[in-house]
XYZ file of N, CA, C and O in Angstrom:
732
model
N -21.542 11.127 -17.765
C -22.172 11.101 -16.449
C -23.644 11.440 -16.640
O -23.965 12.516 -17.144
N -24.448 10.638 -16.290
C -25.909 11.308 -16.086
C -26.449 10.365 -14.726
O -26.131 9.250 -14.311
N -27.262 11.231 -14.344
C -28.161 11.139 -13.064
C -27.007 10.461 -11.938
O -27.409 9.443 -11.373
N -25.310 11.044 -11.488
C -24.683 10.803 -11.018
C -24.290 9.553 -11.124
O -24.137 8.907 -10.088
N -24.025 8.902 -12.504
C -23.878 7.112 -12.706
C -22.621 7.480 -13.935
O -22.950 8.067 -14.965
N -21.719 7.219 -13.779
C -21.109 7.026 -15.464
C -20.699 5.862 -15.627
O -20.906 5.022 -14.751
N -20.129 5.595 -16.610
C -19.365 4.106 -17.490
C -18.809 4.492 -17.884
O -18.952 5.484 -18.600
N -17.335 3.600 -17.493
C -16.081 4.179 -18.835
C -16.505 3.332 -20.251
O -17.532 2.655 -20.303
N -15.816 3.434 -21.083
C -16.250 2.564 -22.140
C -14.945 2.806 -23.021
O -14.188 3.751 -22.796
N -14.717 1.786 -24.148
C -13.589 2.055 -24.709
C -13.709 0.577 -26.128
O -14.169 -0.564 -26.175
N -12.978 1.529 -27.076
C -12.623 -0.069 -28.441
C -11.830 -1.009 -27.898
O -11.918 -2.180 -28.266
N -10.742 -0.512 -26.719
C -9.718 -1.448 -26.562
C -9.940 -1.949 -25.105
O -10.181 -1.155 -24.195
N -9.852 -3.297 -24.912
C -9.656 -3.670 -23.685
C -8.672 -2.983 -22.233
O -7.459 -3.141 -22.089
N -9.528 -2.276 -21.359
C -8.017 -1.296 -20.260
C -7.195 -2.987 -19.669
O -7.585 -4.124 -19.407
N -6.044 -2.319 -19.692
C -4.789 -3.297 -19.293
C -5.099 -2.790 -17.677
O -5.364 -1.719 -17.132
N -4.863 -4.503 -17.163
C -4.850 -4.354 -15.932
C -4.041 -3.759 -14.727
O -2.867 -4.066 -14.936
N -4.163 -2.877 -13.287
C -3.404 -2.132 -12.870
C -3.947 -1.816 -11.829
O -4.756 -2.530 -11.236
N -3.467 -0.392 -11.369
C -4.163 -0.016 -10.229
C -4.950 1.729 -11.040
O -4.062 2.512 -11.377
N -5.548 1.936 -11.147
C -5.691 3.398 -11.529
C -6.405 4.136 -10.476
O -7.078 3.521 -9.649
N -6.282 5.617 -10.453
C -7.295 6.603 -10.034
C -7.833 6.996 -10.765
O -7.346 7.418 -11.814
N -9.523 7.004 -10.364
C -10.721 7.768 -10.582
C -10.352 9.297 -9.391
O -10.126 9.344 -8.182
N -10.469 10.677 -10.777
C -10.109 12.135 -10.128
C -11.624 12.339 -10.567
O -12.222 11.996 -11.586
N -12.119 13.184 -9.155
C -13.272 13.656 -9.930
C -13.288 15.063 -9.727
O -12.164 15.455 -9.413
N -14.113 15.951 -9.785
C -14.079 16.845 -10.089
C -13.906 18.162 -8.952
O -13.702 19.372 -9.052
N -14.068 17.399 -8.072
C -13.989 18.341 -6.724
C -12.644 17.846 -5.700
O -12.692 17.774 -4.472
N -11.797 17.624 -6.321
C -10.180 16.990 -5.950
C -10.596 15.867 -5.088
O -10.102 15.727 -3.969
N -11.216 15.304 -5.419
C -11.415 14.009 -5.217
C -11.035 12.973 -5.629
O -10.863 12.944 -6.848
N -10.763 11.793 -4.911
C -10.374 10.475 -6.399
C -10.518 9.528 -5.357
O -10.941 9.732 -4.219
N -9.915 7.912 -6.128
C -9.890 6.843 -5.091
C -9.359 5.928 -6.573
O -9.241 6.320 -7.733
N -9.099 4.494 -5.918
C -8.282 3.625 -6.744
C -9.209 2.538 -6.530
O -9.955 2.100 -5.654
N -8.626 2.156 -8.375
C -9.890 0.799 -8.773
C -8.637 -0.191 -9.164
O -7.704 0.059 -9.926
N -8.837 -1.122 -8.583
C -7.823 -2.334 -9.065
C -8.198 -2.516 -10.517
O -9.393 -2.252 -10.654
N -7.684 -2.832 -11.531
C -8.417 -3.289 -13.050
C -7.988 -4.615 -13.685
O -7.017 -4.496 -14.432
N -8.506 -5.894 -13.556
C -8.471 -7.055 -13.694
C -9.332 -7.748 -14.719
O -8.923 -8.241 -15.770
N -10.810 -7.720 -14.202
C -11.970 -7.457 -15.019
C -12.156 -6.521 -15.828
O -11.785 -5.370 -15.600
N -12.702 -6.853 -16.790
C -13.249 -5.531 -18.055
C -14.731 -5.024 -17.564
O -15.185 -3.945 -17.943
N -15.512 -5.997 -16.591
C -16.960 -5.654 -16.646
C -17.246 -5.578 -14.943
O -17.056 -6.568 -14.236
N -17.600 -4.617 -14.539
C -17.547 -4.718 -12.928
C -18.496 -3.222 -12.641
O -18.284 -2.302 -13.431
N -19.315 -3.044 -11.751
C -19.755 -2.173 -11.144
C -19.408 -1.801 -10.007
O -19.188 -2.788 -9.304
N -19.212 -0.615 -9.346
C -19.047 0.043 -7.975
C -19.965 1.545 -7.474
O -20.002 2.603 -8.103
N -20.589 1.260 -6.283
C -21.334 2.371 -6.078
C -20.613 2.675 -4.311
O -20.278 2.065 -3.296
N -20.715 4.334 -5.004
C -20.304 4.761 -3.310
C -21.004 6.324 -3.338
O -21.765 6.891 -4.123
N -20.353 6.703 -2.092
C -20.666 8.138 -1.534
C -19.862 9.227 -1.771
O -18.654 9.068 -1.597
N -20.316 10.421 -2.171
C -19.078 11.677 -2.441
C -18.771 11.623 -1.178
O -17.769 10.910 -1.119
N -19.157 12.083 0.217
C -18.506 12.383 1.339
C -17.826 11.352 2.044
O -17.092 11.530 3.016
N -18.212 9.852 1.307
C -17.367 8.372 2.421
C -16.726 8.089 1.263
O -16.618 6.877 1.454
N -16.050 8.327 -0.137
C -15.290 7.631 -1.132
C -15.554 5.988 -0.813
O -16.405 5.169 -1.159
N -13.728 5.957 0.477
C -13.893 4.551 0.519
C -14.666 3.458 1.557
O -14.959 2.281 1.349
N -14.859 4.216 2.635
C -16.345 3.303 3.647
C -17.054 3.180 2.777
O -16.968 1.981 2.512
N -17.969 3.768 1.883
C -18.737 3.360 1.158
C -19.007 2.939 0.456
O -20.201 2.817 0.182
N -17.774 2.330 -0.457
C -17.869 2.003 -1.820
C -17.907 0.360 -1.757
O -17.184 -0.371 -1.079
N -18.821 0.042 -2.539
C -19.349 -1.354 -2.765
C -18.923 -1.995 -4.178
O -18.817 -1.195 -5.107
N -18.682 -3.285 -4.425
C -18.668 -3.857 -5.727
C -19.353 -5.186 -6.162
O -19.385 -6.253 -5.549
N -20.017 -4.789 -7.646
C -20.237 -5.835 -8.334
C -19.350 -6.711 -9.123
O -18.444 -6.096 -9.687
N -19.369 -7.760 -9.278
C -18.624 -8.538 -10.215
C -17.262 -8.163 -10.211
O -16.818 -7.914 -11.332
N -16.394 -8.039 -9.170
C -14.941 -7.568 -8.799
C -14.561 -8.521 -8.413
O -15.594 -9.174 -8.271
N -13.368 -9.421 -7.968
C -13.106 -9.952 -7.460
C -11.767 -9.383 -6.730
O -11.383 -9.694 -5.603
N -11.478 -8.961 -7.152
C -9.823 -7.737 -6.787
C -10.240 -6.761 -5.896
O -9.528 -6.411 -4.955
N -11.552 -6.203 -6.158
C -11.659 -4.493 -5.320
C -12.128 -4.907 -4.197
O -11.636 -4.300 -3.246
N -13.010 -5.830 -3.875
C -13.700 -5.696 -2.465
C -12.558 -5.884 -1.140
O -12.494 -5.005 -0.280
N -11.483 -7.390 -1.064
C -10.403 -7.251 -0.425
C -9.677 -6.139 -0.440
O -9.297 -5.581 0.589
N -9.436 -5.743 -1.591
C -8.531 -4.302 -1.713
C -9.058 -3.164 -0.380
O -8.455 -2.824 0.638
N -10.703 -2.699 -1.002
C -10.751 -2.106 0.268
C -11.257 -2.136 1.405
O -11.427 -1.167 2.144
N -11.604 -3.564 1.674
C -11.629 -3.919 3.250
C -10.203 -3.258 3.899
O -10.171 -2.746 5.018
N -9.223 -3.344 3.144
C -8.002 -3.662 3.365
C -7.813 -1.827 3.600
O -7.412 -1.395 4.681
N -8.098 -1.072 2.658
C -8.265 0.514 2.964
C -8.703 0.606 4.091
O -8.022 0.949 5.058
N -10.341 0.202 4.137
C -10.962 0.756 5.763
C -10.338 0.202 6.753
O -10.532 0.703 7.860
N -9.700 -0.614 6.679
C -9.006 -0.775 7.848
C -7.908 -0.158 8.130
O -7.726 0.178 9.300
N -7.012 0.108 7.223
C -5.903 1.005 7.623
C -6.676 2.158 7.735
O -6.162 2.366 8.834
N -7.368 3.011 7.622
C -8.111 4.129 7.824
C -8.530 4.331 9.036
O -8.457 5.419 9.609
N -9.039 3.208 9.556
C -9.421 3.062 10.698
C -8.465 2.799 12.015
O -8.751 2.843 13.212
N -7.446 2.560 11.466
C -6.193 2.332 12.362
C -5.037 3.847 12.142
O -3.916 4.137 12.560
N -5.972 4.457 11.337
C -4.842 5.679 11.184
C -5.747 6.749 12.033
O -5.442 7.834 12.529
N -6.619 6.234 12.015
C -8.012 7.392 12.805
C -7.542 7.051 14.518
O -7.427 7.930 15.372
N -7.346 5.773 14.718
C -6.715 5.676 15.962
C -5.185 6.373 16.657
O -4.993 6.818 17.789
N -4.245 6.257 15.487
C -3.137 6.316 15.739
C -2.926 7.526 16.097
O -2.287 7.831 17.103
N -3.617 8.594 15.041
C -3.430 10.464 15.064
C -3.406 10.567 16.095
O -2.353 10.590 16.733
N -4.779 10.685 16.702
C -4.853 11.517 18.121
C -3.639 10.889 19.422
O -3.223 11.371 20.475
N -3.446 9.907 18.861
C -1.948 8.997 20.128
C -0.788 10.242 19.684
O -0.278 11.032 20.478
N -0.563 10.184 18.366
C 0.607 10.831 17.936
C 1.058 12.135 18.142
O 2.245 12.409 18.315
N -0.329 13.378 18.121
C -0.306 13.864 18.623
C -0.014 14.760 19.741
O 0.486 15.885 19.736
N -0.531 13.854 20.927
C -0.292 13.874 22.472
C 1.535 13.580 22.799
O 2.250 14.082 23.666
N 1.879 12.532 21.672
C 3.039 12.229 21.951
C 4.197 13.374 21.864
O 5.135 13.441 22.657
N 3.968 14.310 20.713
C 4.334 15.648 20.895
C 4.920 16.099 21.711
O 6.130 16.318 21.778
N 3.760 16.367 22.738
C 3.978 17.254 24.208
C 4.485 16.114 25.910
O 4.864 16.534 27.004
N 4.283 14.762 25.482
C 4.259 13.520 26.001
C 5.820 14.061 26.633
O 6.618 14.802 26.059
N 5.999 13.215 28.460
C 7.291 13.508 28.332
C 7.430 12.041 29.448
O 6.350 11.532 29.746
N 8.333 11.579 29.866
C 8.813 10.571 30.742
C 8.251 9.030 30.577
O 8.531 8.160 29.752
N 7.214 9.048 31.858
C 6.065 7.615 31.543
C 4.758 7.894 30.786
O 3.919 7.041 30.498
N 4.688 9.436 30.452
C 3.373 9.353 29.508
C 3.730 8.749 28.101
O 3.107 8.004 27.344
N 5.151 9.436 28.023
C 5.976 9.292 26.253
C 5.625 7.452 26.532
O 4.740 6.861 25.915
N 6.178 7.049 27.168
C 6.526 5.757 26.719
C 5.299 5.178 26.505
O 4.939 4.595 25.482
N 4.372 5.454 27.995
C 2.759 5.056 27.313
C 2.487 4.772 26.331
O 2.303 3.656 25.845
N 2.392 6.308 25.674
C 2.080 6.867 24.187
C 2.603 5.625 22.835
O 1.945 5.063 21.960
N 4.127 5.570 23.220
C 4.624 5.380 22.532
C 4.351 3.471 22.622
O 4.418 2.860 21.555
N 4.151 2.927 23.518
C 3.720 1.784 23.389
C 2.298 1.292 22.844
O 2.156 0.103 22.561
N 1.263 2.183 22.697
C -0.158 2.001 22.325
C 0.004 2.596 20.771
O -0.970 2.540 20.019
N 0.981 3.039 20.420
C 1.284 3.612 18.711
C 2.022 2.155 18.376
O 1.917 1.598 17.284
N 2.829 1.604 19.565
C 3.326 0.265 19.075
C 2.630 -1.014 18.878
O 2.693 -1.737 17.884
N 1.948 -1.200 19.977
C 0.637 -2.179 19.745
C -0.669 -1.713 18.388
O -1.640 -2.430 18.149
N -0.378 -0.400 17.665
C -1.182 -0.473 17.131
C -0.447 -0.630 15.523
O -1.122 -1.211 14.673
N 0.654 -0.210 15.215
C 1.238 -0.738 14.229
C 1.526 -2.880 14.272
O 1.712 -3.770 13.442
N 1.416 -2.785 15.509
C 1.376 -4.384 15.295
C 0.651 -4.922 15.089
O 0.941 -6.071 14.756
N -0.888 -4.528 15.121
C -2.261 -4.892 14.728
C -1.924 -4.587 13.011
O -1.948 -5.594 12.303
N -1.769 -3.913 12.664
C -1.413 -3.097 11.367
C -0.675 -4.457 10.405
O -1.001 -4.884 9.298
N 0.446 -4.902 11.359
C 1.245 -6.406 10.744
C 1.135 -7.108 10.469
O 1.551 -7.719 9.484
N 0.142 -7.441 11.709
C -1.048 -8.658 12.145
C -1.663 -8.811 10.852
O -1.237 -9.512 9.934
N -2.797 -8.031 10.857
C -3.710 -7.914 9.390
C -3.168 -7.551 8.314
O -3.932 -7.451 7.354
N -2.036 -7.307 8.141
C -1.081 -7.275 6.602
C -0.998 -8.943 6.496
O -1.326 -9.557 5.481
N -0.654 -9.380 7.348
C -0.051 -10.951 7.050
C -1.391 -11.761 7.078
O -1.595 -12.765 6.396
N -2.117 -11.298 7.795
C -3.825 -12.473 7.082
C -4.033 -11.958 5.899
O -4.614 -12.710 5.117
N -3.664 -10.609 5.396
C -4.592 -10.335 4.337
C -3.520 -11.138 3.187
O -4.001 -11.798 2.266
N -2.630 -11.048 3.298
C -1.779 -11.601 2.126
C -1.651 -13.470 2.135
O -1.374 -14.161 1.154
N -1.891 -13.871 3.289
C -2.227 -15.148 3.610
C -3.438 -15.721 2.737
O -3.403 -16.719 2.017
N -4.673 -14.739 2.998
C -6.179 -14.995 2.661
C -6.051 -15.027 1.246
O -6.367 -16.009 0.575
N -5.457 -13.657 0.643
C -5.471 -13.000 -0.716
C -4.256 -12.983 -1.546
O -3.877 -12.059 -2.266
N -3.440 -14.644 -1.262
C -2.433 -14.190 -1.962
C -2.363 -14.927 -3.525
O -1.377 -15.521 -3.960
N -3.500 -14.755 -4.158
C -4.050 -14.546 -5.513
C -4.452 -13.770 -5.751
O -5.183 -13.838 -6.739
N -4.314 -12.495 -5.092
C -5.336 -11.122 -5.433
C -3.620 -9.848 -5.681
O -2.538 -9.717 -5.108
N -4.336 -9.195 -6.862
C -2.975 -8.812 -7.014
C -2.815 -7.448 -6.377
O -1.997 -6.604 -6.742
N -3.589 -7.334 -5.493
C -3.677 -6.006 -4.391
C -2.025 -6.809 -3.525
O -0.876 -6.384 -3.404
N -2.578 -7.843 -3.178
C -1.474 -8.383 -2.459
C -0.284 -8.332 -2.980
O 0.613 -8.212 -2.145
N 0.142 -8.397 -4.428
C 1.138 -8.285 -4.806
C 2.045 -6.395 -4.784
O 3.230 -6.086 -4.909
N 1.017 -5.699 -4.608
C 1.196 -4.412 -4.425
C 1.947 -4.306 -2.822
O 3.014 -3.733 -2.605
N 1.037 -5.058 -1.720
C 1.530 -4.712 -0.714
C 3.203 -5.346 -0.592
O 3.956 -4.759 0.185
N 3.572 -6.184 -1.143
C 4.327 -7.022 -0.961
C 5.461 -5.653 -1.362
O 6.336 -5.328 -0.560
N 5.314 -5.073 -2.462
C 6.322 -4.386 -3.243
C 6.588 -3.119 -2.620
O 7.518 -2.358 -2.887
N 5.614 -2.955 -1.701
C 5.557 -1.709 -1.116
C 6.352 -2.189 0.316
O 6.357 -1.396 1.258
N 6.987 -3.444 0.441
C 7.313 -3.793 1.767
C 8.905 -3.748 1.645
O 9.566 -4.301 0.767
N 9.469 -2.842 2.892
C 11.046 -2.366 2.620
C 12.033 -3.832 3.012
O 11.894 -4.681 3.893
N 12.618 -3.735 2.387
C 13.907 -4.704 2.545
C 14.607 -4.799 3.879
O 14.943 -3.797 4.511
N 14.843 -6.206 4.341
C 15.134 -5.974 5.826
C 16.706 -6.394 5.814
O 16.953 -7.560 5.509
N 17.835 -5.479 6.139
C 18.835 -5.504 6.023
C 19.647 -6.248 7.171
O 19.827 -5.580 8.188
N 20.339 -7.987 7.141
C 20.495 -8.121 7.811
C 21.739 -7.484 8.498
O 22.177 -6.458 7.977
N 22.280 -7.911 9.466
C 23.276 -7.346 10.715
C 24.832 -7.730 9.741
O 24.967 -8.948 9.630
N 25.983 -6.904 9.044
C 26.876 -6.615 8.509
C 27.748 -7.168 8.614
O 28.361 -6.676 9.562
N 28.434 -8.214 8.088
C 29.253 -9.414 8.306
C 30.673 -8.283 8.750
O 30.731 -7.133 8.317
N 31.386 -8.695 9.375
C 32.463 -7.873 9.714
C 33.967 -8.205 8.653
O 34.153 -9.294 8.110
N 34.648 -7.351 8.568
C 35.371 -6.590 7.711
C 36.517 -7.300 8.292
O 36.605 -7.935 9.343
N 37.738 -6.946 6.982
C 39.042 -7.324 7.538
C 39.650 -6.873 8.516
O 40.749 -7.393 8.711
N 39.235 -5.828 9.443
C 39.816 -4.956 10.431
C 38.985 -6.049 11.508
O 39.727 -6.475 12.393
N 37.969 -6.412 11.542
C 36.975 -6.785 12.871
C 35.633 -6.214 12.997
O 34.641 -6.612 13.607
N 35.930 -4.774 11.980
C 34.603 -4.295 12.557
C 33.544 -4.565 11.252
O 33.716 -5.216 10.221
N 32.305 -3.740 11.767
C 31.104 -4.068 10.540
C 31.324 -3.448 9.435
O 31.408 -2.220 9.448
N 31.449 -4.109 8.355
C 31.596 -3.656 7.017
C 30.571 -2.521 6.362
O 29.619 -2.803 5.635
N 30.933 -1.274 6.739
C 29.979 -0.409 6.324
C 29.498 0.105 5.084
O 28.817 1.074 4.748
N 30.064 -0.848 4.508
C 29.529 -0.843 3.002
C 28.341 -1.764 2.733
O 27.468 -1.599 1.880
N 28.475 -2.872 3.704
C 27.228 -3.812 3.782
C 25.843 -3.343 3.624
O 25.198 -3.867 2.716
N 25.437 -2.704 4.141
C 24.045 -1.666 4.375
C 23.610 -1.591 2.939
O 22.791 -2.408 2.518
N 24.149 -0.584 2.101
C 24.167 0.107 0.798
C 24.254 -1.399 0.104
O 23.159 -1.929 -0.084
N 25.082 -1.927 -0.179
C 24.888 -3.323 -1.234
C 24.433 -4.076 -0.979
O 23.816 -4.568 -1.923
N 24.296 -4.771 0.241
C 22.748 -5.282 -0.059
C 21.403 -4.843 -0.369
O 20.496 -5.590 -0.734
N 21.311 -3.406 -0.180
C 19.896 -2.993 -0.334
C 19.662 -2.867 -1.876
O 18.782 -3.281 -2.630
N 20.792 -2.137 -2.041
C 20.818 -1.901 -4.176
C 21.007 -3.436 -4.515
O 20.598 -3.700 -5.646
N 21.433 -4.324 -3.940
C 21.394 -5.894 -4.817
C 19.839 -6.122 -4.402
O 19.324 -6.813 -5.281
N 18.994 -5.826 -3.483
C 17.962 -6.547 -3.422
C 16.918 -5.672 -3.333
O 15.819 -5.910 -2.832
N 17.304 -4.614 -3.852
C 16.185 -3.332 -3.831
C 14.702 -3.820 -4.412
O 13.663 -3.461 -3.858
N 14.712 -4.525 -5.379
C 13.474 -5.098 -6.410
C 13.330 -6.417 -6.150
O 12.844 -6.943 -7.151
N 13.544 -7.317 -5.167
C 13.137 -8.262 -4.541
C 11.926 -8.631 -4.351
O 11.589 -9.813 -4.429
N 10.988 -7.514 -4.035
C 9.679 -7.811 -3.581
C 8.793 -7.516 -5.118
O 7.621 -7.890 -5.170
N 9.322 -6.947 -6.132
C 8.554 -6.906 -7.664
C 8.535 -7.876 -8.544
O 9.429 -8.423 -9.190
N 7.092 -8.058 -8.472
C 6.912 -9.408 -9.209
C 6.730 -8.732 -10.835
O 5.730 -8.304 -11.409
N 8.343 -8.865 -11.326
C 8.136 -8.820 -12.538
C 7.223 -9.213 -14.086
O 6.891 -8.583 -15.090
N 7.057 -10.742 -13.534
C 6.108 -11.439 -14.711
C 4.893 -10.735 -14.677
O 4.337 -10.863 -15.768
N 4.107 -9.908 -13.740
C 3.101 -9.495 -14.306
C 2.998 -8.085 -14.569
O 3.324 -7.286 -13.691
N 2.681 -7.793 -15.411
C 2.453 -6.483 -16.305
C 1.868 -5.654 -15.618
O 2.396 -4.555 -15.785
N 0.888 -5.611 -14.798
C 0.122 -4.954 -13.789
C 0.829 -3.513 -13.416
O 0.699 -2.291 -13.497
N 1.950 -4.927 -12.795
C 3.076 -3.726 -11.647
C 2.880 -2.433 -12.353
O 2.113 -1.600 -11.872
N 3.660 -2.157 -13.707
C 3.998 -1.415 -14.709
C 3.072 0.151 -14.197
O 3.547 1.263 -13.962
N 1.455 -0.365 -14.147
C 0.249 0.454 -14.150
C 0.242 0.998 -12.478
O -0.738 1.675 -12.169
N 0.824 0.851 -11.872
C 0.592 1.404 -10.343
C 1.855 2.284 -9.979
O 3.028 2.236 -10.348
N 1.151 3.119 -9.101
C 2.084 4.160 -8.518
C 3.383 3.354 -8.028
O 4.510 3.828 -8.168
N 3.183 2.304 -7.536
C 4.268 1.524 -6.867
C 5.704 1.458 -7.574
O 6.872 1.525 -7.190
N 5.107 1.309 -8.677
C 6.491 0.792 -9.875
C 7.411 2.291 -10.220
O 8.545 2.395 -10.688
N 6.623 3.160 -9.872
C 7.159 4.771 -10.729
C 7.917 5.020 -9.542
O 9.105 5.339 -9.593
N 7.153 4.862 -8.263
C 7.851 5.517 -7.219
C 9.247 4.675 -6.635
O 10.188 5.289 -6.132
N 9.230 3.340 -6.766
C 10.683 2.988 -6.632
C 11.431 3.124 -7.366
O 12.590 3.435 -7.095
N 10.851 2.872 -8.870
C 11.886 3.327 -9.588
C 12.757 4.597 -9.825
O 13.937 4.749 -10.139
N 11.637 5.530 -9.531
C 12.512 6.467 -8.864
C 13.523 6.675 -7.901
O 14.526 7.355 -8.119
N 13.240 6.024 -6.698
C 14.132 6.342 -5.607
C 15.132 5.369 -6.045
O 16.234 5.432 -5.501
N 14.889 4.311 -7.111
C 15.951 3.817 -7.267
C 17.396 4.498 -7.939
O 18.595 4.245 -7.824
N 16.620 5.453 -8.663
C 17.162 6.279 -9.703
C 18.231 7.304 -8.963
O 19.432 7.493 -9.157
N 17.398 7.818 -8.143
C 18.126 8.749 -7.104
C 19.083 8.321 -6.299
O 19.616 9.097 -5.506
């Protein structure tokens, strides 16, 4: 580090992924790694509003894609909040403007993966997206087979992991299902 600028540098080419930059004041933020040669400048107090890139082609979507959920989580708190103490037609209020705002949230998940679905940020969101379990074919008795739930989810738990690329491997994404898969 000098005059607040560093460079990583290395003999071996970094394998591509998602990593965190920790800095020294419990700070950090995540660099997509695709490119070997790329610049980024930002702010200690704005991490990700501020952070800009050169020669990236992966990071800049990536965190448009941050400030906006940031910005939709800056909205949501203070709703959530209120909802707390919320009781009758305020609750539902509440609870409908937390709903319209996760649907904005959907909205712009599905352009961004539309726009960016060569960008392997997108392939992150995809993996991070839960399995939708359909409605439980019914059983020899008549009723819903309550075993349905559980086997389809463990048959299609890794559905959304795009195995062929190596990437996955390098992101929190891959450790943390595999865990819960584990469990």
């Amino acid at each position: 580090v000098i005059n607040g600028k560093f460079t990583f540098k290395g003999n071996k080419e970094l394998k591509g992924g998602m990593y965190l930059v920790v800095l020294s004041n419990n700070q950090y933020f995540d660099l997509i790694i695709s490119e070997q040669y790329f610049s980024f400048s930002t702010e200690l107090n704005n991490l990700v509003g501020a952070m800009t890139f050169k020669n990236s082609v992966e990071n800049p979507p990536f965190y448009e894609y941050l400030n906006f959920i940031v910005q939709m989580q800056q909205e949501v708190n203070p709703i959530r909040l209120q909802l707390e103490n919320a009781e009758n037609e305020s609750k539902i209020k509440l609870q409908n403007e937390i709903k319209e705002i996760d649907n904005k949230v959907k909205s712009y998940q599905n352009k961004f993966l539309n726009d960016n679905s060569d960008k392997f940020f997108s392939k992150i969101i995809i993996a991070t997206t839960e399995i939708e379990i359909p409605k439980a074919p019914l059983d020899s008795t008549g009723n819903p087979d309550k075993n349905f739930p559980y086997l389809f989810y463990k048959k299609h738990f890794w559905d959304n992991i795009d195995f062929s690329d190596e990437r996955m491997l390098r992101t929190p994404i891959f450790f943390n299902k595999m865990d819960q898969y584990l469990e």
